[in-house]
Coordinates of C-alpha atoms in Angstrom, one line a residue:
Chain O
M1411 CA 15.6 34.3 9.4
I1412 CA 17.6 34.2 6.1
V1413 CA 17.0 30.2 6.0
S1414 CA 13.2 30.9 6.4
R1415 CA 13.2 33.9 3.8
R1416 CA 14.7 31.1 1.8
E1417 CA 12.7 28.5 2.0
A1418 CA 9.6 30.5 1.1
W1419 CA 11.1 31.6 -2.2
L1420 CA 11.5 28.0 -2.7
G1421 CA 8.2 27.0 -1.6
R1422 CA 6.8 29.6 -3.8
A1423 CA 8.4 28.4 -6.4
L1424 CA 7.9 24.9 -6.0
L1425 CA 4.1 25.9 -6.0
V1426 CA 4.1 27.7 -9.9
L1427 CA 6.1 24.8 -10.8
L1428 CA 3.2 22.5 -9.7
M1429 CA 0.7 24.8 -11.0
A1430 CA 2.5 24.8 -14.4
V1431 CA 2.3 21.0 -14.6
T1432 CA -1.5 21.0 -14.3
V1433 CA -2.2 23.8 -16.4
V1434 CA -0.1 23.0 -19.4
P1435 CA -2.1 20.0 -20.9
F1436 CA -4.7 22.1 -20.9
I1437 CA -2.7 24.8 -23.2
S1438 CA -1.3 22.9 -25.0
L1439 CA -5.0 21.3 -25.6
F1440 CA -6.2 24.1 -26.3
V1441 CA -3.0 25.4 -28.6
T1442 CA -3.3 22.2 -30.6
A1443 CA -7.2 22.6 -31.1
L1444 CA -6.6 25.8 -33.3
H1445 CA -4.5 24.5 -35.6
K1446 CA -5.6 23.5 -39.2
P1447 CA -7.5 20.3 -38.9
G1448 CA -6.1 17.5 -40.2
T1449 CA -2.4 18.4 -39.4
Y1450 CA 0.0 17.1 -37.3
P1451 CA 1.1 20.2 -35.0
S1452 CA 3.7 20.2 -32.3
G1453 CA 4.0 20.9 -29.0
L1454 CA 2.7 24.6 -27.4
A1455 CA 3.6 26.3 -30.9
W1456 CA 0.7 28.6 -31.6
P1457 CA -0.4 28.5 -35.6
E1458 CA 0.0 31.2 -37.8
T1459 CA -3.7 31.4 -38.5
P1460 CA -5.5 29.6 -35.6
Y1461 CA -8.9 27.9 -36.9
W1462 CA -11.6 29.1 -34.4
S1463 CA -14.1 27.2 -36.4
N1464 CA -12.4 24.3 -35.3
F1465 CA -15.0 24.8 -32.3
V1466 CA -17.8 25.0 -34.6
D1467 CA -16.8 22.0 -36.3
A1468 CA -16.2 20.2 -33.3
F1469 CA -19.4 21.4 -31.9
Q1470 CA -21.5 20.4 -34.5
A1471 CA -19.6 16.5 -35.0
A1472 CA -20.1 15.9 -31.3
D1473 CA -23.4 17.0 -31.3
M1474 CA -23.0 19.0 -28.8
W1475 CA -26.8 19.7 -27.3
A1476 CA -27.7 16.2 -27.3
L1477 CA -24.8 15.4 -25.1
L1478 CA -25.3 17.6 -22.6
W1479 CA -29.4 17.3 -22.3
S1480 CA -28.4 13.6 -22.1
S1481 CA -25.9 14.5 -19.7
F1482 CA -28.5 16.6 -17.9
L1483 CA -31.4 13.5 -18.0
I1484 CA -28.7 11.0 -16.7
E1485 CA -28.1 14.2 -13.9
L1486 CA -31.9 14.6 -13.3
G1487 CA -32.2 11.0 -13.1
V1488 CA -29.6 9.9 -10.5
V1489 CA -28.7 12.7 -8.0
P1490 CA -32.3 13.7 -6.4
A1491 CA -33.0 10.2 -6.2
A1492 CA -29.7 8.9 -4.5
L1493 CA -30.0 11.8 -2.3
L1494 CA -32.9 11.3 -1.5
I1495 CA -32.9 7.7 -0.7
A1496 CA -29.4 7.6 0.7
T1497 CA -30.3 10.1 3.6
L1498 CA -34.1 8.4 4.4
A1499 CA -31.6 5.1 4.8
G1500 CA -28.9 7.0 6.8
F1501 CA -31.3 9.3 9.2
S1502 CA -32.9 5.9 10.0
L1503 CA -29.4 3.8 10.6
G1504 CA -27.6 7.3 11.9
H1505 CA -30.7 8.5 14.1
L1506 CA -33.8 6.4 14.5
R1507 CA -31.2 3.0 14.9
P1508 CA -33.6 0.4 14.7
P1509 CA -33.0 -3.6 15.7
G1510 CA -30.4 -4.8 13.3
H1511 CA -29.2 -1.3 12.1
R1512 CA -25.2 -2.2 12.7
W1513 CA -25.6 -5.1 10.3
I1514 CA -27.6 -3.4 7.6
F1515 CA -24.6 -0.4 8.1
L1516 CA -21.6 -2.9 7.5
A1517 CA -23.7 -4.8 4.7
F1518 CA -23.5 -1.2 2.9
V1519 CA -19.9 -0.5 4.0
L1520 CA -19.0 -4.2 2.7
G1521 CA -19.1 -2.2 -1.1
L1522 CA -17.4 0.8 -0.3
T1523 CA -14.0 -0.1 -2.2
L1524 CA -15.9 -2.1 -4.5
P1525 CA -14.4 -1.1 -8.6
F1526 CA -17.4 -0.8 -11.2
Q1527 CA -15.7 -3.5 -13.2
A1528 CA -15.8 -5.7 -10.7
I1529 CA -19.8 -6.4 -11.6
I1530 CA -19.9 -4.7 -14.8
V1531 CA -20.3 -8.7 -16.8
P1532 CA -23.2 -10.0 -14.4
L1533 CA -24.9 -5.8 -14.5
Y1534 CA -24.4 -6.2 -18.6
Y1535 CA -26.7 -9.4 -18.7
Q1536 CA -28.9 -7.7 -16.1
M1537 CA -29.7 -4.8 -18.1
R1538 CA -29.3 -7.0 -21.5
D1539 CA -32.6 -9.1 -19.5
M1540 CA -33.9 -6.0 -18.3
Q1541 CA -34.2 -4.6 -21.6
L1542 CA -32.8 -1.7 -20.9
L1543 CA -29.7 -1.7 -22.3
N1544 CA -28.9 1.6 -24.7
T1545 CA -30.9 3.6 -22.6
R1546 CA -30.3 6.3 -20.0
W1547 CA -32.1 3.7 -17.4
A1548 CA -29.1 1.4 -17.5
I1549 CA -26.8 4.3 -16.5
I1550 CA -29.2 5.5 -13.7
L1551 CA -30.4 2.5 -12.0
P1552 CA -27.1 1.0 -11.4
L1553 CA -25.6 4.4 -10.3
L1554 CA -28.1 4.6 -8.0
G1555 CA -27.2 0.9 -6.5
L1556 CA -23.3 1.6 -6.5
Y1557 CA -23.3 5.2 -5.1
M1558 CA -25.2 3.9 -2.1
P1559 CA -22.6 2.5 -0.1
F1560 CA -21.2 5.8 0.0
A1561 CA -23.9 7.7 0.3
V1562 CA -25.5 5.8 3.2
M1563 CA -22.4 6.0 5.1
W1564 CA -21.7 10.0 4.6
M1565 CA -25.2 10.3 5.2
R1566 CA -25.0 8.2 8.3
A1567 CA -21.9 10.1 9.2
H1568 CA -23.7 13.5 9.4
F1569 CA -27.0 12.0 11.5
V1570 CA -25.1 10.1 14.2
T1571 CA -24.1 14.0 15.4
M1572 CA -27.3 14.8 15.6
P1573 CA -28.4 15.2 19.7
P1574 CA -31.4 12.4 20.3
D1575 CA -32.8 15.9 22.8
L1576 CA -33.8 17.4 19.5
S1577 CA -35.7 14.4 18.4
E1578 CA -37.3 13.8 21.8
A1579 CA -38.3 17.5 21.9
A1580 CA -40.6 17.6 18.6
R1581 CA -41.9 14.1 19.4
I1582 CA -43.1 15.7 22.9
D1583 CA -44.6 18.3 20.5
G1584 CA -46.0 15.4 18.2
A1585 CA -44.1 15.1 15.1
N1586 CA -44.5 11.9 14.2
T1587 CA -41.4 10.1 12.2
W1588 CA -42.0 11.7 9.1
K1589 CA -42.6 15.1 10.4
L1590 CA -39.2 14.7 12.1
F1591 CA -37.5 13.9 9.6
T1592 CA -38.7 16.6 6.7
R1593 CA -39.3 19.2 9.1
V1594 CA -36.6 19.2 11.7
H1595 CA -33.8 17.0 10.0
V1596 CA -33.2 17.5 6.2
P1597 CA -33.1 21.6 6.7
L1598 CA -30.5 20.8 9.4
S1599 CA -28.9 18.8 6.7
R1600 CA -28.2 21.0 3.9
P1601 CA -24.7 21.8 4.2
A1602 CA -24.1 17.6 4.2
L1603 CA -26.5 17.3 1.5
S1604 CA -25.1 19.9 -0.8
S1605 CA -21.7 18.5 -0.8
L1606 CA -22.8 15.0 -1.4
G1607 CA -24.8 16.1 -4.3
I1608 CA -22.0 18.1 -5.9
L1609 CA -19.7 14.8 -5.6
M1610 CA -22.9 12.7 -6.8
F1611 CA -23.3 15.4 -10.0
L1612 CA -19.3 15.1 -11.0
W1613 CA -19.4 11.2 -10.4
T1614 CA -22.3 10.9 -12.9
W1615 CA -21.0 13.2 -15.5
N1616 CA -17.5 12.0 -15.3
Q1617 CA -19.0 7.9 -15.2
F1618 CA -17.1 6.6 -18.0
L1619 CA -17.4 2.6 -17.9
L1620 CA -20.7 2.0 -17.1
A1621 CA -21.5 5.1 -20.3
V1622 CA -19.0 2.3 -22.7
V1623 CA -20.6 -0.6 -21.5
L1624 CA -24.4 -0.5 -21.5
V1625 CA -25.3 1.9 -24.1
D1626 CA -24.0 2.3 -27.9
D1627 CA -25.5 5.2 -28.5
P1628 CA -23.2 8.3 -27.6
K1629 CA -26.4 10.6 -27.3
N1630 CA -27.6 8.1 -24.5
R1631 CA -24.6 8.3 -22.8
T1632 CA -23.0 10.5 -19.8
M1633 CA -20.3 13.7 -21.1
A1634 CA -17.1 11.5 -20.3
G1635 CA -18.8 8.0 -21.9
A1636 CA -19.7 10.8 -25.2
L1637 CA -16.1 11.8 -25.2
G1638 CA -14.9 8.1 -25.5
A1639 CA -16.4 7.8 -28.4
F1640 CA -15.6 11.6 -29.8
Q1641 CA -12.0 10.1 -29.7
G1642 CA -12.8 7.0 -31.1
Q1643 CA -14.4 8.7 -34.4
W1644 CA -12.2 12.0 -34.4
G1645 CA -9.0 10.2 -33.2
T1646 CA -6.8 10.9 -36.0
D1647 CA -7.9 14.3 -37.2
I1648 CA -6.0 15.5 -33.9
P1649 CA -6.8 19.8 -34.0
L1650 CA -10.7 18.6 -34.2
L1651 CA -10.2 16.0 -31.3
C1652 CA -8.8 19.0 -28.7
A1653 CA -10.9 21.1 -29.7
G1654 CA -14.1 18.9 -28.9
S1655 CA -12.4 17.8 -26.0
L1656 CA -12.7 21.1 -25.2
L1657 CA -15.6 22.0 -25.5
I1658 CA -16.5 18.8 -23.9
L1659 CA -14.8 19.3 -20.8
T1660 CA -15.9 23.1 -20.7
P1661 CA -19.4 22.6 -19.2
T1662 CA -17.3 20.9 -16.0
L1663 CA -15.0 23.8 -16.0
L1664 CA -17.0 26.0 -15.6
V1665 CA -19.6 24.8 -12.9
F1666 CA -16.8 24.1 -10.8
L1667 CA -15.3 27.8 -11.3
A1668 CA -18.5 29.3 -10.1
F1669 CA -19.1 26.7 -7.2
Q1670 CA -15.3 26.1 -6.6
R1671 CA -15.6 26.9 -3.0
Q1672 CA -18.1 24.2 -2.7
F1673 CA -16.5 21.8 -5.4
V1674 CA -13.1 22.0 -3.2
S1675 CA -14.7 21.6 0.4
A1676 CA -16.9 18.6 -1.3
L1677 CA -13.6 16.9 -3.0
M1678 CA -11.6 16.9 0.4
Q1679 CA -14.6 16.2 2.9
G1680 CA -15.7 13.1 0.1
A1681 CA -11.6 11.9 0.4
L1682 CA -11.7 12.2 3.8
K1683 CA -14.9 10.4 4.4
G1684 CA -14.7 7.8 1.5
Chain A
M61 CA -51.7 9.4 35.8
T62 CA -54.0 11.9 35.0
Q63 CA -56.6 9.2 34.9
M64 CA -56.4 8.4 37.7
R65 CA -56.5 11.8 39.2
T66 CA -59.8 12.1 37.5
T67 CA -61.7 9.2 39.4
G68 CA -62.4 11.1 42.4
A69 CA -60.9 9.7 45.6
P70 CA -61.1 6.1 45.5
G71 CA -60.2 4.0 48.0
R72 CA -56.2 2.3 49.2
R73 CA -56.8 -1.0 46.9
E74 CA -58.4 0.2 44.0
V75 CA -55.5 2.8 43.6
A76 CA -52.5 0.0 43.8
A77 CA -54.7 -2.7 41.0
Q78 CA -55.7 0.4 38.8
A79 CA -51.8 1.9 38.9
S80 CA -50.0 -1.7 38.2
T81 CA -52.7 -1.9 35.3
S82 CA -52.3 0.7 33.6
L83 CA -48.5 1.0 34.3
E84 CA -49.0 -2.6 33.0
A85 CA -51.0 -0.8 29.2
R86 CA -48.3 1.7 29.3
R87 CA -45.7 -0.6 29.3
R88 CA -47.2 -2.4 26.7
A89 CA -48.0 0.8 24.7
L90 CA -44.5 1.8 25.2
K91 CA -43.2 -1.3 23.0
A92 CA -45.7 -1.3 20.5
R93 CA -44.7 1.9 19.4
R94 CA -41.2 1.2 19.6
L95 CA -41.8 -2.1 17.7
R96 CA -43.6 0.2 15.6
R97 CA -41.1 2.8 15.6
G98 CA -38.2 0.3 14.5
W99 CA -40.7 -1.0 11.5
A100 CA -40.6 2.4 10.5
A101 CA -37.4 3.1 10.8
L102 CA -36.4 0.2 8.9
G103 CA -38.6 0.9 6.2
L104 CA -37.0 4.2 5.6
V105 CA -33.7 1.8 4.4
V106 CA -35.6 0.0 1.9
P107 CA -35.6 2.2 -0.7
A108 CA -31.8 1.9 -0.5
A109 CA -31.0 -1.2 0.5
F110 CA -33.3 -2.1 -2.6
F111 CA -31.1 -0.6 -4.9
Y112 CA -28.0 -1.7 -3.7
V113 CA -29.2 -5.5 -3.4
L114 CA -30.9 -5.4 -7.0
F115 CA -27.5 -3.8 -8.5
V116 CA -24.3 -4.1 -6.4
L117 CA -24.5 -7.3 -4.1
R118 CA -26.7 -8.9 -6.9
P119 CA -23.9 -9.0 -9.7
L120 CA -21.4 -9.4 -7.3
V121 CA -23.2 -13.0 -6.7
L122 CA -23.8 -13.5 -10.0
T123 CA -19.8 -12.8 -10.7
V124 CA -18.9 -15.4 -8.2
Q125 CA -21.4 -17.9 -9.9
Y126 CA -20.2 -16.8 -13.5
S127 CA -16.4 -17.4 -12.4
F128 CA -16.9 -21.7 -12.4
Y129 CA -18.9 -21.8 -15.6
D130 CA -17.8 -21.8 -19.2
W131 CA -20.0 -18.9 -20.7
N132 CA -20.0 -17.1 -24.2
G133 CA -23.1 -15.2 -23.2
V134 CA -25.2 -16.5 -25.5
G135 CA -25.5 -20.6 -25.7
A136 CA -25.9 -22.9 -22.8
S137 CA -23.3 -22.8 -20.1
T138 CA -21.0 -25.5 -18.8
F139 CA -19.5 -26.2 -15.2
V140 CA -16.2 -26.1 -15.0
G141 CA -15.3 -25.7 -11.0
A142 CA -12.4 -23.9 -10.6
E143 CA -10.2 -24.6 -13.8
N144 CA -11.1 -19.9 -14.8
Y145 CA -9.0 -19.7 -11.7
T146 CA -6.3 -22.4 -12.6
R147 CA -6.1 -20.6 -15.8
L148 CA -5.3 -17.1 -14.3
V149 CA -2.2 -18.6 -13.1
E150 CA -0.9 -20.2 -16.6
K151 CA -2.3 -17.0 -19.3
P152 CA 1.1 -14.7 -18.7
E153 CA -1.7 -11.8 -19.5
L154 CA -3.8 -12.5 -17.0
L155 CA -1.1 -12.5 -14.2
G156 CA 0.8 -9.5 -15.9
S157 CA -2.5 -7.1 -15.9
I158 CA -2.7 -8.1 -12.1
V159 CA 1.4 -7.3 -11.4
N160 CA 1.0 -4.1 -14.1
A161 CA -1.8 -2.9 -11.8
L162 CA 0.2 -3.1 -8.4
E163 CA 3.5 -1.3 -9.9
L164 CA 0.6 1.3 -11.3
I165 CA 0.4 2.4 -6.9
I166 CA 4.0 3.7 -7.7
Y167 CA 2.9 6.2 -10.1
F168 CA -0.7 6.5 -8.9
S169 CA 0.0 6.8 -5.1
F170 CA 3.5 6.9 -4.1
V171 CA 4.5 9.5 -6.2
P172 CA 1.8 12.3 -5.5
V173 CA 1.8 11.3 -1.9
I174 CA 5.7 11.8 -1.3
L175 CA 5.6 15.0 -4.0
G176 CA 2.7 16.2 -2.1
L177 CA 4.5 15.6 1.2
L178 CA 7.5 17.6 0.6
T179 CA 5.6 20.5 -1.3
A180 CA 2.8 20.8 1.9
A181 CA 6.1 21.0 4.2
T182 CA 7.3 24.0 2.1
I183 CA 4.5 26.2 1.4
R184 CA 3.0 25.6 4.8
K185 CA 4.3 28.9 6.1
F186 CA 2.4 30.8 3.1
A187 CA -0.9 28.5 3.3
A188 CA -2.9 31.3 3.9
S189 CA -1.7 33.5 0.8
R190 CA -3.3 34.4 -2.2
L191 CA -0.6 32.5 -4.0
A192 CA -2.1 29.3 -2.0
L193 CA -5.2 29.8 -2.6
L194 CA -4.9 30.8 -6.0
S195 CA -3.7 26.7 -6.2
R196 CA -6.7 25.6 -4.7
T197 CA -8.6 25.8 -7.5
V198 CA -5.9 25.5 -10.2
L199 CA -4.7 22.1 -8.7
F200 CA -8.2 20.5 -8.4
L201 CA -8.4 20.6 -12.1
P202 CA -7.5 17.3 -12.4
Q203 CA -9.8 16.1 -10.1
V204 CA -13.2 17.5 -11.9
I205 CA -12.3 17.1 -15.5
P206 CA -13.5 13.5 -16.9
L207 CA -10.2 11.0 -16.4
V208 CA -10.9 10.6 -19.7
A209 CA -10.1 14.0 -20.7
A210 CA -7.3 13.3 -18.9
G211 CA -6.6 10.3 -20.7
I212 CA -6.7 12.8 -24.2
M213 CA -4.9 15.3 -23.1
W214 CA -1.9 13.3 -22.0
T215 CA -2.1 11.1 -24.9
W216 CA -1.2 14.6 -27.0
M217 CA 1.3 15.8 -24.4
L218 CA 3.3 12.2 -24.5
A219 CA 3.2 12.0 -28.5
T220 CA 6.1 12.1 -30.8
D221 CA 5.7 15.7 -31.3
G222 CA 4.1 16.8 -27.8
V223 CA 5.3 18.6 -25.1
V224 CA 7.3 16.3 -23.2
N225 CA 9.3 16.1 -26.2
E226 CA 9.7 19.5 -26.8
L227 CA 11.1 20.0 -23.8
M228 CA 13.4 17.4 -23.8
R229 CA 14.7 18.5 -26.9
A230 CA 14.5 21.8 -25.8
V231 CA 17.1 21.2 -22.6
G232 CA 19.3 18.6 -25.3
L233 CA 17.6 15.5 -24.0
G234 CA 16.8 14.7 -27.5
S235 CA 18.2 11.5 -27.5
V236 CA 15.6 9.9 -25.3
T237 CA 12.7 11.2 -27.1
R238 CA 9.9 8.9 -28.2
A239 CA 6.6 8.0 -28.6
W240 CA 6.0 7.7 -24.4
L241 CA 2.8 5.4 -24.3
G242 CA 3.9 3.4 -27.3
D243 CA 7.6 1.9 -26.4
T244 CA 7.0 -1.0 -24.4
S245 CA 9.4 -0.1 -21.9
T246 CA 7.7 3.2 -20.8
A247 CA 4.6 2.9 -21.5
L248 CA 3.5 1.9 -18.1
G249 CA 5.1 4.3 -16.6
A250 CA 3.6 6.9 -18.7
V251 CA 0.4 6.0 -17.7
G252 CA 1.5 6.6 -14.5
V253 CA 2.6 9.9 -15.1
I254 CA -1.1 10.3 -15.8
G255 CA -2.3 9.4 -13.1
A256 CA 0.1 11.3 -10.6
W257 CA -1.0 13.8 -12.3
V258 CA -4.7 13.3 -11.4
A259 CA -3.9 12.8 -7.9
L260 CA -1.3 14.9 -6.7
G261 CA -3.9 17.9 -6.7
L262 CA -5.6 16.6 -4.1
C263 CA -3.1 14.9 -2.6
L264 CA -1.2 17.9 -1.8
L265 CA -3.9 19.8 -0.6
L266 CA -5.3 17.2 2.2
L267 CA -1.6 17.2 3.4
L268 CA -1.5 20.8 3.2
S269 CA -4.8 21.4 5.5
G270 CA -3.7 18.7 8.1
M271 CA -0.4 20.6 8.3
T272 CA -2.1 23.7 8.7
K273 CA -3.4 22.2 11.5
I274 CA -0.7 21.6 13.6
D275 CA -0.2 24.3 16.2
P276 CA 3.0 26.4 15.3
A277 CA 4.8 26.8 19.0
L278 CA 5.5 23.5 18.1
F279 CA 7.9 24.6 15.0
E280 CA 9.0 27.4 17.1
A281 CA 10.1 25.2 19.7
A282 CA 11.5 22.6 17.3
R283 CA 13.6 25.3 15.7
I284 CA 14.6 26.6 18.9
D285 CA 16.1 23.7 19.4
G286 CA 18.5 23.5 17.1
A287 CA 15.8 21.5 14.6
G288 CA 16.4 22.2 10.6
A289 CA 13.8 21.7 7.9
V290 CA 14.5 17.9 7.4
R291 CA 14.4 17.1 11.3
E292 CA 11.7 19.3 12.0
F293 CA 9.9 17.6 9.2
F294 CA 10.3 14.1 10.3
A295 CA 9.9 14.9 14.0
I296 CA 6.6 17.2 13.7
T297 CA 5.1 17.0 10.5
L298 CA 5.4 14.0 9.3
P299 CA 3.5 12.4 12.5
S300 CA 1.0 15.1 12.7
V301 CA -0.3 14.1 9.2
R302 CA -0.3 10.4 9.4
Q303 CA -4.4 10.4 9.4
E304 CA -4.0 12.5 6.0
I305 CA -1.5 10.7 4.7
G306 CA -3.7 7.0 4.9
V307 CA -6.7 8.9 3.3
C308 CA -4.3 9.8 0.5
V309 CA -3.2 6.5 0.2
T310 CA -6.2 4.7 0.4
V311 CA -7.6 6.6 -2.3
T312 CA -5.3 6.5 -4.7
V313 CA -4.4 3.3 -4.1
I314 CA -7.9 2.1 -5.0
A315 CA -7.6 4.6 -8.1
A316 CA -4.4 2.4 -9.5
L317 CA -5.9 -0.9 -8.9
A318 CA -9.1 0.5 -10.5
A319 CA -7.7 2.3 -13.3
F320 CA -9.4 1.8 -16.5
D321 CA -10.8 5.3 -17.5
I322 CA -7.2 6.4 -18.6
V323 CA -5.6 3.3 -19.7
Y324 CA -8.7 2.6 -21.9
I325 CA -8.1 6.1 -23.4
S326 CA -4.6 6.3 -23.7
T327 CA -3.3 3.0 -24.8
Q328 CA -5.8 0.5 -24.5
G329 CA -3.4 -2.0 -22.8
G330 CA -0.9 -2.0 -25.0
P331 CA 1.3 -2.0 -26.3
A332 CA 2.0 -5.8 -26.3
N333 CA 0.3 -5.9 -23.2
S334 CA 2.7 -3.7 -21.5
T335 CA 0.1 -1.3 -19.5
L336 CA -3.2 -4.3 -19.6
V337 CA -4.8 -4.1 -16.2
P338 CA -7.2 -6.4 -14.6
G339 CA -10.2 -4.0 -14.9
L340 CA -9.4 -3.6 -18.9
E341 CA -9.0 -7.8 -19.0
I342 CA -12.4 -7.5 -17.6
Y343 CA -13.7 -5.8 -20.0
Y344 CA -11.8 -7.6 -23.2
L345 CA -12.3 -11.0 -22.0
G346 CA -16.4 -10.1 -20.6
F347 CA -17.4 -8.1 -24.1
F348 CA -14.6 -9.3 -26.9
S349 CA -13.5 -12.6 -26.8
R350 CA -16.7 -13.6 -24.4
E351 CA -15.0 -15.7 -21.8
V352 CA -17.7 -14.7 -19.2
G353 CA -16.2 -17.1 -16.3
Q354 CA -12.9 -16.2 -17.0
A355 CA -14.1 -12.4 -17.1
S356 CA -15.6 -13.0 -13.6
A357 CA -12.9 -15.2 -12.1
L358 CA -10.3 -12.2 -12.7
A359 CA -13.0 -10.1 -11.6
V360 CA -13.2 -11.9 -8.0
V361 CA -9.7 -12.3 -8.0
F362 CA -9.4 -8.6 -8.7
M363 CA -12.2 -7.9 -5.9
A364 CA -9.7 -9.7 -3.2
L365 CA -6.7 -8.0 -4.4
V366 CA -8.2 -4.5 -3.7
L367 CA -9.5 -5.6 -0.7
A368 CA -5.7 -7.4 0.8
V369 CA -4.1 -3.9 -0.4
V370 CA -6.9 -1.8 1.0
L371 CA -8.1 -3.0 4.5
P372 CA -4.5 -3.0 5.8
I373 CA -3.6 0.4 4.9
Q374 CA -7.2 1.5 6.9
R375 CA -6.1 -1.0 10.1
L376 CA -2.7 0.6 10.0
T377 CA -4.4 4.4 10.0
K378 CA -7.5 3.7 12.7
E379 CA -4.9 2.0 15.1
E380 CA -2.7 5.2 14.8
D381 CA -5.3 7.7 15.8

């Protein structure tokens, strides 16, 4: 058993090394954020006098409250609506299976690997014609469409596994389609819905391209889009940039740490289905 | 039937006639209900289809249409046939962006999958330990933060005075230190490191969860038969996680081909177009040099490229199921 003990130690060392590689960029960002503004600190050196005020300055420079409010509004516009319409479609295509359901599903699957950049140019002109450029709607509405291939596939996969007997029984008890959906199937879909909700929350929060192209004002953008603007503005003041980046990161990190179990399982399932 | 029973005691002929009409009526009613339900069911798809058609399929069709025109986005457009496509081959930066995207697959996909496989195979035995559970949280961090943030962090890590160069100086490799993202020979690889850092955690944990599903008796049998760690890996571990490998490769290859956020933040495609990728070039062409037609032609080729690379991977992993 000496061999396997050596393997176990090797494994532990490998795991610790990988975790260190994952964490070091965060630490480097944090340490750098504490240096004197306008300086070029080096690597991982702890500053002689930590400038905690950098965080306050960055908070004001980034206008954090406005950014949080904007991201919150975008999330509110995207996630509940996307969940609702994807669940309706998934329920129909996966459980009720109306005539032509295969073809409709195929049309949705078509968009599964589509990179956002491929349609960003016409999307810009479409938003211009709808006079929605520079508004949060320019991010919310396209995201509702862009999430549909994945979201419909996800919800359909859930509803395909629901036994038809369940619906038959509900029908005999006098439920119409709407009641069947709201009273029987939605309550049973809670795990699938919450995983999908977490994924869409994360993707919306981190959405960069749409925010940069369709919305000029950082205060109407997503968090990631705002971070891009912050980098453009403070890119030369390294400590302040690091402080700002950390501040903009913090909400995601807090949400992740609070719901890590759900996040991890959602991310794993998301990859498996995607 | 209930109706018949309530009508008292009719003659035999009457019963037969009534039964046939009520059966016919019932069938018709059933058909009508099924049709009604079918339409109702289709109605439930309408909201999803509306957004999908308006914000995905319509722009998709327009991309193809724009690709045959010369248009600056403001004035009149002129039909130029396939000219935008032929120019893709002639302009070195356009073709180069596609080559760069393919090269990024090595860093974004191969590196994290292979490293993830080796690590997962080594730590499989203590996958339930506290250390391994902690790693689930830590290694997912890059998946959770915006790619923009990953770009900012690593731009600083890879800078002249960054951690990477500091570590190299500390181990006596001071002569090779440089501004990794600013050197044409290393910039693409440096961007690749960022992508690998993002993808490693997800790949490792997916592969690990695949490996913990393998029957331990298989490993014991192999050990009794005298197999070493290497034989064990190739004979048992690797074939058992084929599906997970397929998932990891698909996800990371799409991320490599569609790379945008990281490149935009860390190098903007430079130096000298050495990190230019199709997504970024479409953005530049469409919104800075205002060559909408050229941007669209690149977008069409870009989509075809993604499908050409991803579909075979999908098929490969499906067939082997």
